[in-house]
Short mmCIF file of C-alpha atoms in Angstrom, two decimals:
data_model
loop_
_atom_site.label_atom_id
_atom_site.label_comp_id
_atom_site.label_asym_id
_atom_site.label_seq_id
_atom_site.Cartn_x
_atom_site.Cartn_y
_atom_site.Cartn_z
CA ASP A 140 -16.93 5.04 8.88
CA ALA A 141 -14.00 7.70 8.76
CA GLY A 142 -11.46 5.75 7.52
CA VAL A 143 -7.80 5.87 8.55
CA ILE A 144 -7.06 9.12 9.79
CA GLN A 145 -3.44 10.64 9.52
CA SER A 146 -2.26 13.91 10.59
CA PRO A 147 -0.55 15.84 9.29
CA ARG A 148 -1.36 15.70 5.51
CA HIS A 149 2.47 17.63 4.98
CA GLU A 150 4.92 18.38 6.89
CA VAL A 151 8.11 20.45 5.79
CA THR A 152 10.93 20.59 8.69
CA GLU A 153 14.58 20.99 8.95
CA MET A 154 17.48 18.67 9.43
CA GLY A 155 17.97 17.64 12.76
CA GLN A 156 14.34 18.34 13.95
CA GLU A 157 12.06 16.07 15.57
CA VAL A 158 9.09 14.72 13.35
CA THR A 159 5.72 13.01 15.15
CA LEU A 160 3.25 11.41 12.24
CA ARG A 161 -0.04 10.61 13.85
CA CYS A 162 -2.41 7.82 12.82
CA LYS A 163 -6.26 7.00 14.01
CA PRO A 164 -7.00 3.40 12.80
CA ILE A 165 -10.60 2.17 11.68
CA SER A 166 -12.54 1.34 14.75
CA GLY A 167 -12.55 -2.11 15.64
CA HIS A 168 -9.66 -3.00 13.70
CA ASN A 169 -6.66 -5.00 15.45
CA SER A 170 -3.70 -4.59 13.15
CA LEU A 171 -1.86 -1.22 12.08
CA PHE A 172 0.62 -0.63 9.76
CA TRP A 173 3.46 2.09 9.00
CA TYR A 174 4.55 2.07 5.41
CA ARG A 175 7.01 4.18 3.86
CA GLN A 176 6.65 5.53 -0.14
CA THR A 177 9.45 6.81 -2.18
CA MET A 178 10.19 6.59 -5.58
CA MET A 179 13.35 4.65 -5.54
CA ARG A 180 12.14 1.90 -3.02
CA GLY A 181 8.10 1.99 -3.77
CA LEU A 182 6.18 0.82 -0.53
CA GLU A 183 8.11 -0.49 2.29
CA LEU A 184 6.59 -1.74 5.71
CA LEU A 185 8.15 -0.14 8.60
CA ILE A 186 6.50 -1.75 11.69
CA TYR A 187 3.10 -3.40 12.33
CA PHE A 188 1.41 -3.69 15.59
CA ASN A 189 -1.57 -6.32 16.56
CA ASN A 190 -3.88 -5.39 19.41
CA ASN A 191 -1.46 -2.49 20.20
CA VAL A 192 1.56 -4.40 20.62
CA PRO A 193 4.17 -4.08 18.25
CA ILE A 194 4.87 -7.37 16.53
CA ASP A 195 7.51 -6.28 14.02
CA ASP A 196 9.73 -3.70 13.56
CA SER A 197 12.32 -4.99 11.46
CA GLY A 198 11.45 -2.44 8.86
CA MET A 199 12.62 0.09 10.92
CA PRO A 200 15.26 2.03 8.88
CA GLU A 201 17.27 2.99 11.94
CA ASP A 202 17.07 3.96 15.87
CA ARG A 203 16.17 7.37 14.77
CA PHE A 204 12.41 6.13 14.10
CA SER A 205 10.43 4.91 16.71
CA ALA A 206 6.47 3.83 16.80
CA LYS A 207 4.09 3.40 19.37
CA MET A 208 0.20 2.82 20.01
CA PRO A 209 -0.88 3.49 23.14
CA ASN A 210 -4.40 2.52 22.71
CA ALA A 211 -6.38 0.89 20.07
CA SER A 212 -7.32 4.44 18.09
CA PHE A 213 -4.05 6.02 18.26
CA SER A 214 -0.37 5.12 17.05
CA THR A 215 2.52 7.70 16.32
CA LEU A 216 5.62 7.37 14.25
CA LYS A 217 8.21 9.37 15.58
CA ILE A 218 11.63 10.40 13.83
CA GLN A 219 14.45 12.21 15.63
CA PRO A 220 16.24 13.42 14.40
CA SER A 221 15.18 13.69 10.96
CA GLU A 222 17.20 13.80 8.20
CA PRO A 223 16.82 14.63 4.54
CA ARG A 224 17.09 11.12 3.24
CA ASP A 225 13.60 10.52 5.40
CA SER A 226 11.98 12.51 2.96
CA ALA A 227 8.98 10.27 1.68
CA VAL A 228 5.37 9.61 2.49
CA TYR A 229 4.34 7.74 5.27
CA PHE A 230 1.16 5.77 5.02
CA CYS A 231 -0.43 4.54 8.26
CA ALA A 232 -3.07 1.01 7.21
CA SER A 233 -5.24 -0.81 9.18
CA SER A 234 -6.94 -4.13 9.28
CA LEU A 235 -9.67 -6.07 10.88
CA ALA A 236 -6.99 -8.98 11.96
CA LEU A 237 -3.73 -9.96 11.03
CA VAL A 238 -4.93 -12.98 8.49
CA ASN A 239 -4.63 -13.02 4.98
CA ASN A 240 -8.43 -12.38 4.32
CA SER A 241 -8.32 -9.35 6.14
CA PRO A 242 -7.43 -6.46 3.78
CA LEU A 243 -5.18 -3.15 4.31
CA HIS A 244 -7.30 0.04 4.86
CA PHE A 245 -4.91 2.83 4.10
CA GLY A 246 -4.65 6.29 5.17
CA ASN A 247 -4.51 9.26 2.86
CA GLY A 248 -0.62 9.56 4.10
CA THR A 249 1.66 12.32 5.21
CA ARG A 250 4.01 14.04 3.16
CA LEU A 251 7.35 14.60 4.71
CA THR A 252 9.99 16.76 3.48
CA VAL A 253 13.46 17.06 5.24
CA THR A 254 15.42 20.50 4.13
CA ALA B 233 11.13 -15.47 -1.58
CA GLN B 234 8.28 -13.38 -2.05
CA SER B 235 8.06 -10.91 -5.06
CA VAL B 236 6.10 -9.04 -7.49
CA THR B 237 6.76 -7.61 -10.91
CA GLN B 238 4.84 -4.97 -12.45
CA PRO B 239 6.67 -4.84 -15.74
CA ASP B 240 4.81 -1.75 -17.03
CA ILE B 241 5.97 1.40 -15.62
CA HIS B 242 3.92 3.83 -17.54
CA ILE B 243 0.79 3.00 -19.65
CA THR B 244 -1.46 5.54 -21.52
CA VAL B 245 -4.61 4.35 -23.17
CA SER B 246 -7.44 6.13 -24.93
CA GLU B 247 -10.99 6.47 -22.93
CA GLY B 248 -13.06 4.17 -23.58
CA ALA B 249 -10.20 1.39 -24.73
CA SER B 250 -9.63 -1.62 -23.07
CA LEU B 251 -6.78 -1.96 -20.12
CA GLU B 252 -4.65 -4.69 -19.20
CA LEU B 253 -2.03 -4.26 -16.27
CA ARG B 254 0.31 -6.74 -15.98
CA CYS B 255 1.31 -8.46 -13.00
CA ASN B 256 3.31 -11.72 -12.27
CA TYR B 257 4.56 -12.92 -8.79
CA SER B 258 6.84 -15.31 -7.24
CA TYR B 259 5.79 -17.24 -3.79
CA GLY B 260 6.26 -20.48 -2.51
CA ALA B 261 2.79 -21.39 -1.67
CA THR B 262 -0.67 -20.57 -2.37
CA PRO B 263 -0.38 -16.59 -2.95
CA TYR B 264 -3.41 -14.22 -1.71
CA LEU B 265 -3.17 -11.69 -4.28
CA PHE B 266 -4.37 -8.11 -4.42
CA TRP B 267 -4.77 -5.09 -6.62
CA TYR B 268 -5.07 -1.49 -5.16
CA VAL B 269 -5.35 1.98 -6.75
CA GLN B 270 -3.98 4.93 -5.39
CA SER B 271 -5.00 8.65 -6.82
CA PRO B 272 -2.68 11.47 -6.39
CA GLY B 273 -2.32 12.48 -2.89
CA GLN B 274 -4.53 9.72 -1.32
CA GLY B 275 -3.85 6.42 0.02
CA LEU B 276 -4.20 2.97 -1.50
CA GLN B 277 -7.72 1.82 -2.07
CA LEU B 278 -8.35 -1.94 -2.30
CA LEU B 279 -9.89 -2.79 -5.77
CA LEU B 280 -9.90 -6.68 -5.31
CA LYS B 281 -8.45 -9.62 -4.07
CA TYR B 282 -7.98 -13.47 -4.82
CA PHE B 283 -7.70 -16.08 -2.03
CA SER B 284 -9.20 -19.25 -3.57
CA GLY B 285 -12.20 -20.23 -5.98
CA ASP B 286 -12.88 -18.90 -9.07
CA THR B 287 -9.73 -17.42 -10.83
CA LEU B 288 -11.28 -14.63 -12.36
CA VAL B 289 -12.25 -12.02 -9.50
CA GLN B 290 -14.45 -9.02 -10.05
CA GLY B 291 -13.72 -5.92 -8.11
CA ILE B 292 -14.81 -2.09 -7.64
CA LYS B 293 -15.38 0.40 -10.43
CA GLY B 294 -16.03 -2.60 -13.37
CA PHE B 295 -12.10 -3.98 -12.77
CA GLU B 296 -11.58 -7.60 -12.53
CA ALA B 297 -8.68 -10.02 -12.58
CA GLU B 298 -7.61 -13.44 -13.33
CA PHE B 299 -5.33 -15.47 -11.63
CA LYS B 300 -3.08 -17.92 -13.83
CA ARG B 301 -1.32 -20.27 -11.81
CA SER B 302 0.71 -21.43 -14.52
CA GLN B 303 2.11 -18.38 -15.41
CA SER B 304 2.13 -17.08 -12.12
CA SER B 305 0.39 -13.90 -13.09
CA PHE B 306 -2.53 -11.62 -11.92
CA ASN B 307 -3.42 -9.33 -14.33
CA LEU B 308 -5.97 -6.54 -13.83
CA ARG B 309 -8.53 -6.07 -16.83
CA LYS B 310 -11.09 -3.08 -17.49
CA PRO B 311 -13.34 -3.22 -20.66
CA SER B 312 -13.68 0.34 -21.07
CA VAL B 313 -11.50 2.79 -19.08
CA HIS B 314 -12.68 6.29 -17.84
CA TRP B 315 -10.98 9.23 -17.68
CA SER B 316 -11.21 8.96 -13.49
CA ASP B 317 -9.31 5.71 -13.71
CA ALA B 318 -6.11 7.94 -14.01
CA ALA B 319 -4.17 6.89 -10.96
CA GLU B 320 -1.21 4.35 -9.76
CA TYR B 321 -1.86 0.72 -9.76
CA PHE B 322 -0.13 -1.72 -7.28
CA CYS B 323 -0.47 -5.33 -7.31
CA ALA B 324 0.52 -7.06 -3.85
CA VAL B 325 1.05 -10.49 -2.93
CA GLY B 326 0.71 -11.88 0.61
CA GLY B 327 0.71 -15.17 2.62
CA THR B 328 -0.33 -16.12 6.03
CA GLY B 329 -0.95 -12.80 7.21
CA ALA B 330 -1.33 -9.39 6.44
CA ASN B 331 1.97 -8.53 7.49
CA ASN B 332 3.50 -10.33 4.81
CA LEU B 333 2.12 -8.31 1.85
CA PHE B 334 4.70 -7.61 -0.72
CA PHE B 335 4.02 -4.74 -3.08
CA GLY B 336 5.00 -4.37 -6.88
CA THR B 337 6.35 -0.77 -7.98
CA GLY B 338 2.88 0.23 -9.48
CA THR B 339 1.97 1.29 -12.84
CA ARG B 340 0.94 4.55 -13.60
CA LEU B 341 -2.25 4.86 -15.76
CA THR B 342 -2.53 7.67 -18.18
CA VAL B 343 -5.96 8.23 -19.66
CA ILE B 344 -6.57 10.62 -23.03
CA PRO B 345 -9.91 11.81 -24.41
#
């Protein structure tokens, strides 16, 4: 299994630009999660999907952030417009099901730098 | 409220020495506990998990952890550390679903020759 695949690995952009992060979950996994990791706040859950449906987006910091999951094998996290404080590592994770005995499998992350 | 405390931000051990990383949690019901490891530039990888049963759980890479309800702890141990164990370690507590997983702030492990 290829694991959770995220792209790009690194993204450098200027303030005000649109940023799109991509994620391909493990095949057969029904739940997908977007996390943000910073030194100050650690790992934060932004949003998660179950069977392609967004369940809880209360972790999304602002309206500038949006996420979609058009099908079971693809999700995007978009920031528009981006700001320097959005600089972080963004992780996508998937799990077989939305139950406690189904651990998360993380991608290698996208390191976003907004200048 | 759920919370996870990893009191040690950074630990340095010599290769071959034993290791214990501390994790304390606060949770209103029976917790589901996890340890993840993150190598530089990588995502988090599951080391082990505790749901129920034997309070001493074995994981990958020679790690183990012990659930102690009376102390609200789930410390991670390894009898002999290898240089490749240098990484960041995260303890996490969850409840009814993977969406309720709360992570600690992590402990960075440095291994010296």
